[in-house]
Every structure is written in structure tokens, then in C-alpha cells.
Short mmCIF file of C-alpha atoms and ligand atoms in Angstrom, two decimals:
data_model
loop_
_atom_site.label_atom_id
_atom_site.label_comp_id
_atom_site.label_asym_id
_atom_site.label_seq_id
_atom_site.Cartn_x
_atom_site.Cartn_y
_atom_site.Cartn_z
CA HIS C 10 -25.96 -14.02 3.23
CA PRO C 11 -27.03 -11.47 0.63
CA VAL C 12 -28.74 -12.54 -2.57
CA THR C 13 -28.17 -9.86 -5.16
CA THR C 14 -31.25 -8.07 -6.44
CA LYS C 15 -29.33 -6.25 -9.16
CA THR C 16 -30.47 -6.85 -12.74
CA TYR C 17 -28.34 -8.75 -15.22
CA ALA C 18 -28.34 -5.61 -17.40
CA SER C 19 -26.93 -3.33 -14.70
CA ARG C 20 -24.27 -5.92 -13.87
CA ALA C 21 -23.33 -6.20 -17.55
CA ALA C 22 -22.83 -2.46 -17.84
CA ALA C 23 -20.37 -2.39 -14.95
CA HIS C 24 -18.39 -5.55 -15.77
CA PRO C 25 -14.69 -5.29 -16.71
CA ASN C 26 -14.47 -8.66 -18.53
CA PRO C 27 -15.76 -8.84 -22.14
CA THR C 28 -17.04 -12.43 -21.88
CA ALA C 29 -18.92 -11.82 -18.62
CA ARG C 30 -20.37 -8.66 -20.17
CA ARG C 31 -21.46 -10.55 -23.27
CA LEU C 32 -23.04 -13.27 -21.12
CA LEU C 33 -24.97 -10.85 -18.90
CA GLU C 34 -26.12 -8.80 -21.91
CA THR C 35 -27.27 -11.97 -23.67
CA MET C 36 -29.18 -13.07 -20.57
CA GLU C 37 -31.03 -9.78 -20.40
CA ARG C 38 -31.73 -9.59 -24.15
CA LYS C 39 -32.97 -13.17 -24.51
CA LYS C 40 -34.56 -13.31 -21.05
CA THR C 41 -32.76 -16.49 -20.09
CA ASN C 42 -30.35 -17.66 -17.40
CA LEU C 43 -30.23 -21.16 -18.88
CA CYS C 44 -27.00 -22.85 -19.96
CA VAL C 45 -27.52 -26.16 -21.71
CA SER C 46 -24.85 -28.80 -21.14
CA VAL C 47 -24.55 -30.74 -24.40
CA ASP C 48 -22.96 -33.95 -23.12
CA VAL C 49 -23.33 -36.10 -26.25
CA THR C 50 -20.57 -37.82 -28.16
CA THR C 51 -20.90 -36.97 -31.87
CA SER C 52 -20.54 -33.66 -33.69
CA ALA C 53 -23.89 -34.09 -35.46
CA GLU C 54 -25.77 -34.64 -32.20
CA ILE C 55 -24.11 -31.63 -30.59
CA LEU C 56 -24.93 -29.30 -33.48
CA ASP C 57 -28.49 -30.61 -33.69
CA ILE C 58 -29.14 -29.99 -29.98
CA VAL C 59 -27.45 -26.58 -30.05
CA ARG C 60 -29.65 -25.44 -32.94
CA GLN C 61 -32.79 -26.64 -31.14
CA VAL C 62 -32.00 -25.03 -27.77
CA ALA C 63 -30.39 -21.83 -29.03
CA PRO C 64 -33.47 -19.57 -28.74
CA PHE C 65 -33.78 -20.46 -25.05
CA VAL C 66 -30.19 -20.23 -23.80
CA CYS C 67 -27.58 -17.66 -22.86
CA MET C 68 -24.79 -20.23 -22.95
CA VAL C 69 -23.91 -23.67 -24.31
CA LYS C 70 -21.57 -25.89 -22.28
CA THR C 71 -19.41 -28.56 -23.90
CA HIS C 72 -17.19 -31.46 -22.84
CA ILE C 73 -15.14 -31.44 -26.01
CA ASP C 74 -13.05 -34.48 -24.97
CA ILE C 75 -16.07 -36.83 -25.16
CA VAL C 76 -16.65 -36.15 -28.87
CA GLU C 77 -15.71 -39.26 -30.86
CA ASP C 78 -15.42 -37.60 -34.28
CA PHE C 79 -13.90 -34.31 -33.14
CA THR C 80 -12.21 -32.10 -35.71
CA ILE C 81 -11.55 -28.38 -35.37
CA ASP C 82 -14.45 -27.85 -37.82
CA LEU C 83 -16.84 -28.65 -34.97
CA ALA C 84 -15.30 -25.96 -32.79
CA ASN C 85 -15.38 -23.45 -35.62
CA GLU C 86 -19.02 -24.25 -36.35
CA LEU C 87 -19.92 -23.84 -32.66
CA LYS C 88 -18.21 -20.46 -32.66
CA ARG C 89 -20.08 -19.42 -35.80
CA LEU C 90 -23.39 -20.55 -34.26
CA ALA C 91 -22.61 -18.64 -31.05
CA ASP C 92 -22.49 -15.43 -33.07
CA GLU C 93 -25.41 -16.27 -35.37
CA LEU C 94 -27.73 -17.61 -32.67
CA ASP C 95 -26.50 -15.37 -29.84
CA PHE C 96 -24.99 -17.42 -27.03
CA VAL C 97 -21.70 -17.81 -25.15
CA ILE C 98 -19.61 -21.01 -25.29
CA PHE C 99 -18.38 -22.61 -22.07
CA GLU C 100 -15.93 -25.53 -22.42
CA ASP C 101 -16.23 -27.39 -19.10
CA ARG C 102 -12.59 -28.51 -19.12
CA LYS C 103 -12.05 -28.41 -15.34
CA PHE C 104 -8.31 -27.76 -15.63
CA ALA C 105 -6.45 -29.12 -12.61
CA ASP C 106 -2.67 -29.03 -13.20
CA ILE C 107 0.28 -26.68 -12.70
CA GLY C 108 0.32 -23.36 -14.57
CA ASN C 109 2.69 -24.39 -17.35
CA THR C 110 0.73 -27.56 -18.17
CA VAL C 111 -2.72 -25.97 -18.17
CA GLU C 112 -1.42 -23.18 -20.41
CA LEU C 113 -0.51 -25.84 -23.01
CA GLN C 114 -3.74 -27.80 -22.49
CA TYR C 115 -5.74 -24.61 -22.99
CA LYS C 116 -4.10 -23.36 -26.19
CA ALA C 117 -2.66 -26.46 -27.89
CA GLY C 118 -3.44 -30.13 -28.54
CA VAL C 119 -6.19 -31.09 -30.97
CA HIS C 120 -8.86 -29.06 -29.18
CA LYS C 121 -7.29 -25.56 -29.04
CA ILE C 122 -9.92 -24.64 -26.45
CA ALA C 123 -8.88 -21.02 -25.99
CA SER C 124 -9.50 -20.26 -29.67
CA TRP C 125 -13.24 -21.01 -29.59
CA SER C 126 -14.48 -21.25 -25.99
CA HIS C 127 -15.28 -17.91 -24.38
CA LEU C 128 -15.46 -19.33 -20.87
CA THR C 129 -13.70 -22.22 -19.18
CA ASN C 130 -13.20 -23.45 -15.61
CA ALA C 131 -10.49 -24.71 -13.29
CA HIS C 132 -10.11 -26.53 -10.02
CA VAL C 133 -8.16 -24.58 -7.40
CA VAL C 134 -6.35 -27.59 -5.98
CA PRO C 135 -2.99 -26.64 -7.64
CA GLY C 136 -3.06 -23.10 -6.17
CA PRO C 137 -3.03 -19.70 -7.93
CA GLY C 138 -0.49 -20.75 -10.60
CA ILE C 139 -3.36 -22.41 -12.49
CA ILE C 140 -5.11 -19.04 -12.77
CA THR C 141 -1.97 -17.27 -14.01
CA GLY C 142 -1.13 -20.03 -16.52
CA LEU C 143 -4.59 -20.02 -18.07
CA GLY C 144 -4.69 -16.22 -17.96
CA ALA C 145 -1.52 -15.94 -20.04
CA VAL C 146 -3.50 -17.50 -22.89
CA GLY C 147 -7.09 -16.47 -22.26
CA LYS C 148 -6.89 -12.92 -20.98
CA PRO C 149 -5.48 -11.37 -24.20
CA LEU C 150 -8.28 -13.11 -26.13
CA GLY C 151 -11.02 -11.59 -23.97
CA ASN C 152 -11.96 -14.98 -22.56
CA ALA C 153 -12.99 -15.59 -18.96
CA LEU C 154 -12.29 -18.14 -16.23
CA ILE C 155 -14.45 -19.45 -13.42
CA LEU C 156 -13.23 -21.50 -10.46
CA LEU C 157 -14.85 -24.62 -9.00
CA ALA C 158 -15.61 -23.45 -5.48
CA GLU C 159 -18.25 -26.11 -4.83
CA MET C 160 -19.61 -29.14 -6.69
CA SER C 161 -23.04 -30.72 -7.04
CA SER C 162 -22.06 -34.34 -6.51
CA ALA C 163 -22.60 -36.21 -3.24
CA GLY C 164 -19.53 -36.55 -1.01
CA ASN C 165 -17.39 -33.99 -2.88
CA LEU C 166 -14.51 -32.36 -1.01
CA ALA C 167 -15.09 -28.76 -2.16
CA SER C 168 -16.55 -27.26 1.01
CA GLY C 169 -15.64 -25.17 4.05
CA GLU C 170 -12.06 -23.94 3.99
CA TYR C 171 -11.54 -25.19 0.40
CA THR C 172 -14.45 -23.09 -0.86
CA ALA C 173 -13.24 -20.05 1.11
CA LYS C 174 -9.76 -20.43 -0.43
CA ALA C 175 -11.28 -20.59 -3.92
CA VAL C 176 -13.12 -17.33 -3.30
CA GLN C 177 -9.95 -15.72 -1.96
CA MET C 178 -8.01 -16.82 -5.06
CA ALA C 179 -10.67 -15.31 -7.32
CA ARG C 180 -10.54 -12.02 -5.41
CA GLU C 181 -6.77 -11.91 -5.68
CA ALA C 182 -6.83 -12.71 -9.43
CA GLY C 183 -9.23 -9.86 -10.26
CA LEU C 184 -12.55 -9.69 -12.07
CA GLU C 185 -10.85 -8.87 -15.40
CA TRP C 186 -10.00 -12.58 -15.69
CA VAL C 187 -11.72 -14.64 -12.98
CA VAL C 188 -15.40 -13.79 -13.28
CA GLY C 189 -16.97 -16.22 -10.85
CA PHE C 190 -17.55 -19.74 -9.71
CA ILE C 191 -19.12 -23.07 -10.21
CA ALA C 192 -20.96 -23.17 -6.91
CA MET C 193 -24.25 -24.12 -5.32
CA GLY C 194 -24.92 -20.67 -3.85
CA ARG C 195 -23.42 -17.19 -3.22
CA VAL C 196 -20.08 -18.41 -1.94
CA ASP C 197 -18.66 -14.87 -2.17
CA LYS C 198 -21.19 -13.72 0.48
CA ALA C 199 -21.17 -10.23 -1.06
CA ASP C 200 -21.81 -8.57 -4.39
CA ASP C 201 -18.53 -6.68 -4.70
CA PRO C 202 -16.71 -7.73 -6.82
CA ASP C 203 -19.62 -8.90 -8.92
CA PHE C 204 -18.91 -12.60 -9.37
CA LEU C 205 -21.12 -14.84 -11.47
CA VAL C 206 -22.36 -18.00 -9.76
CA ILE C 207 -22.95 -20.70 -12.34
CA THR C 208 -24.71 -23.77 -11.03
CA PRO C 209 -25.07 -27.37 -12.26
CA GLY C 210 -27.20 -30.06 -10.65
CA VAL C 211 -30.49 -28.57 -11.86
CA GLY C 212 -33.52 -30.74 -12.63
CA LEU C 213 -37.28 -30.37 -12.46
CA ASP C 214 -38.22 -34.04 -12.56
CA VAL C 215 -35.65 -36.12 -10.67
CA LYS C 216 -33.47 -35.69 -7.55
CA GLY C 217 -30.44 -37.70 -8.69
CA ASP C 218 -28.92 -39.96 -11.36
CA GLY C 219 -27.72 -42.96 -9.34
CA ARG C 220 -24.10 -41.82 -9.83
CA GLY C 221 -23.84 -39.11 -7.21
CA GLN C 222 -25.39 -36.20 -9.08
CA GLN C 223 -27.85 -34.19 -6.95
CA TYR C 224 -30.57 -32.04 -8.56
CA ARG C 225 -32.33 -28.94 -7.28
CA THR C 226 -35.01 -26.89 -9.02
CA PRO C 227 -34.38 -23.55 -10.78
CA HIS C 228 -36.36 -21.88 -7.97
CA GLU C 229 -34.13 -23.35 -5.27
CA VAL C 230 -30.99 -22.43 -7.21
CA VAL C 231 -31.82 -18.94 -8.51
CA TYR C 232 -34.31 -17.60 -5.96
CA GLU C 233 -33.27 -19.30 -2.72
CA SER C 234 -29.52 -19.68 -3.28
CA GLY C 235 -29.01 -16.54 -5.42
CA CYS C 236 -27.18 -18.24 -8.30
CA ASP C 237 -27.01 -16.50 -11.69
CA VAL C 238 -26.93 -19.21 -14.35
CA ILE C 239 -28.49 -22.68 -14.25
CA ILE C 240 -26.76 -25.53 -16.06
CA VAL C 241 -29.08 -28.27 -17.32
CA GLY C 242 -27.89 -31.33 -19.23
CA ARG C 243 -29.87 -34.56 -19.31
CA GLY C 244 -33.06 -32.82 -18.17
CA ILE C 245 -33.10 -31.18 -21.61
CA TYR C 246 -31.40 -33.46 -24.16
CA LYS C 247 -32.32 -36.92 -22.80
CA ASN C 248 -35.71 -37.08 -24.50
CA LYS C 249 -34.81 -36.53 -28.16
CA GLU C 250 -38.42 -35.68 -29.06
CA ALA C 251 -38.65 -32.87 -26.50
CA VAL C 252 -35.33 -31.01 -26.61
CA ALA C 253 -36.72 -27.59 -27.57
CA SER C 254 -39.80 -27.85 -25.34
CA GLU C 255 -37.71 -28.90 -22.30
CA ALA C 256 -35.26 -26.06 -22.96
CA LYS C 257 -38.21 -23.65 -23.04
CA ARG C 258 -39.55 -25.12 -19.79
CA TYR C 259 -36.22 -24.60 -17.99
CA GLN C 260 -35.79 -21.14 -19.48
CA GLU C 261 -39.20 -20.10 -18.16
CA ALA C 262 -38.59 -21.60 -14.72
CA GLY C 263 -35.16 -19.97 -14.43
CA TRP C 264 -36.37 -16.56 -15.58
CA LYS C 265 -39.40 -16.64 -13.28
CA ALA C 266 -37.12 -17.39 -10.31
CA TYR C 267 -34.86 -14.46 -11.33
CA GLU C 268 -37.80 -12.05 -11.64
CA GLU C 269 -39.02 -13.13 -8.20
CA ARG C 270 -35.53 -12.54 -6.83
CA LEU C 271 -35.54 -8.96 -8.12
CA GLN C 272 -38.63 -8.37 -5.95
CA ARG C 273 -36.99 -9.56 -2.73
O1 LIG S 567 -20.16 -29.81 -9.64
C1 LIG S 567 -20.42 -29.94 -10.81
C2 LIG S 567 -19.75 -29.21 -11.81
C3 LIG S 567 -20.12 -29.36 -13.13
S1 LIG S 567 -19.44 -28.27 -14.29
N1 LIG S 567 -21.40 -30.80 -11.21
C4 LIG S 567 -21.74 -30.99 -12.53
O2 LIG S 567 -22.66 -31.76 -12.79
N2 LIG S 567 -21.07 -30.30 -13.52
C5 LIG S 567 -21.35 -30.54 -14.96
O3 LIG S 567 -22.68 -30.15 -15.22
C6 LIG S 567 -21.23 -32.00 -15.39
O4 LIG S 567 -19.93 -32.29 -15.87
C7 LIG S 567 -22.28 -32.10 -16.50
O5 LIG S 567 -21.70 -31.74 -17.74
C8 LIG S 567 -23.33 -31.06 -16.13
C9 LIG S 567 -24.56 -31.62 -15.44
O6 LIG S 567 -25.25 -32.48 -16.29
P1 LIG S 567 -26.68 -33.09 -15.91
O7 LIG S 567 -26.97 -34.02 -17.05
O8 LIG S 567 -26.54 -33.82 -14.60
O9 LIG S 567 -27.66 -31.94 -15.84
#
């Protein structure tokens, strides 16, 4: 199926969602399709890693519910850094409940995700009500939603008909709110509407983590499978002495794969 050879810049110009536009513009400007997943458990560690990787990323992904000393100050500081250091924030919340419940989980509680995270994601297992519920909160704020159409972990159930249904739900919701997928390749099998494919399970040095995670290289993900953004976690922050240099290494590998894709 087709791998898009359109540039990030041209896709940004035509995009109806402000967060997707900001992401694509940032990618082009900073020459990076790297999203760093900052899966550490204190505010200080998160902010330290974000400052180190910022020059090399288009997006920072959080799991805000693993932070032991969370206060809303952390979220506000992340938002401030996103503007100062030029990146998009993706809270990897993986909402999975009925519309009314996810609406509350998205806007309320201690985390108030919708107020600081530009992008978030949802499982499609509850059906389209999850998209509408989250949209009631996020759409007026200019946020964006992506759906989990596939996963990177061994033995996951998101394949075949499930993946096809996720794509159908995204099409029905419209690109103004649902801007793409967590997926391992171009699940939409077309470039209209212009969905973003954002892909975890990326590593240059190891193939797995002993807990089901499966890694592919930036070349496999961006060039061969046609994905748009690579998500890298432990490959970048695990070695505390090499956070910036590893981020640079993944940025270069991801961008090279994208430039090669444009030549296809
Ligand atoms: O299918 C998935 C979906 C996601 S969002 N597989 C994943 O690994 N993720 C997330 O990507 C996961 O929750 C983690 O935050 C990140 C991968 O981290 P790494 O350390 O394995 O690179």
C-alpha cells in the first residue's frame, strides 16, 4: 500500500487541525520526526530529560499518572517549555471508557490533561462514543486525538478487523479532531484524509525488553512502513550520561529515513 512521499511542510499547510499543523510545522522546521517518551517517575527527572532532548524532538510524550510528586505546576512548566523550546506535548493516556467517563477523565481530576496536553490517544474498544466524549472537551481547545489502531507489543489483539474498524471510526470522526493513529504502518492505506501515523516500538540497539515490547529501527518504521513520527523511550533516556547524544542519534536516523522516503 502507498507510502506517502509528501513533505511534512506541504501536509502542514493543508491540515485542518491546529495541533496536527503545529506538529508538522515543527517537524519541518526542526528537521525531526522524533517523539521522546519520558517514562520516568519524578518531576525533576522529566524536566531534566525534556530540556536535554528538546533540540532534537518535535514532540514529548508523557505518562502523567506515573509521576510520584505530580502537581499541576509540572504540567504548566511542560506547557511553558513546549512554547519556549518548540515541541508538542502528547499525554499517552490511552483512554478506554464510555464517552461520559473519558470526558471527565480528560478535563478533571488532578491531572486536567486537556488543559496542557495538545495531543492524546484512545482505544477504540468502547466504540465511537469515546471520540465524541473526548472531542467535547478537546476540540474547542484546538487539541487533537489519535486512535490506537495497532500496538507494538507481542500478542496484542489490535489487528485485522479491529484495525480496520479503528480506521473507519477515524474517517467518520473527521480530521478536524481525529488526526491519526498509533500504528505500526500506513493502516489507512491511502493519503486522503491525511492521517498521521505515530509509531512506538523503535530502537536501534535491541529487539525487545523481555516484557513483550518489540523494537524496529527508524528506517524500518519511517522508510519501509511509511510512518510519520517515531516514539523512542528507553533507547534515549536509559543511559543518563547519553540522553542528548542518543536523542540526536535517533533524530538523525529518523530524518534520514524520511528524506529517503521522499525520493521513492
Ligand atoms: O503499542 C504501543 C503504544 C504505545 S503509545 N506500544 C508502546 O510501547 N507505546 C508506548 O510507547 C509505551 O507506553 C511507552 O511509553 C512507549 C515506548 O517506550 P520504549 O521505552 O519501549 O521505547
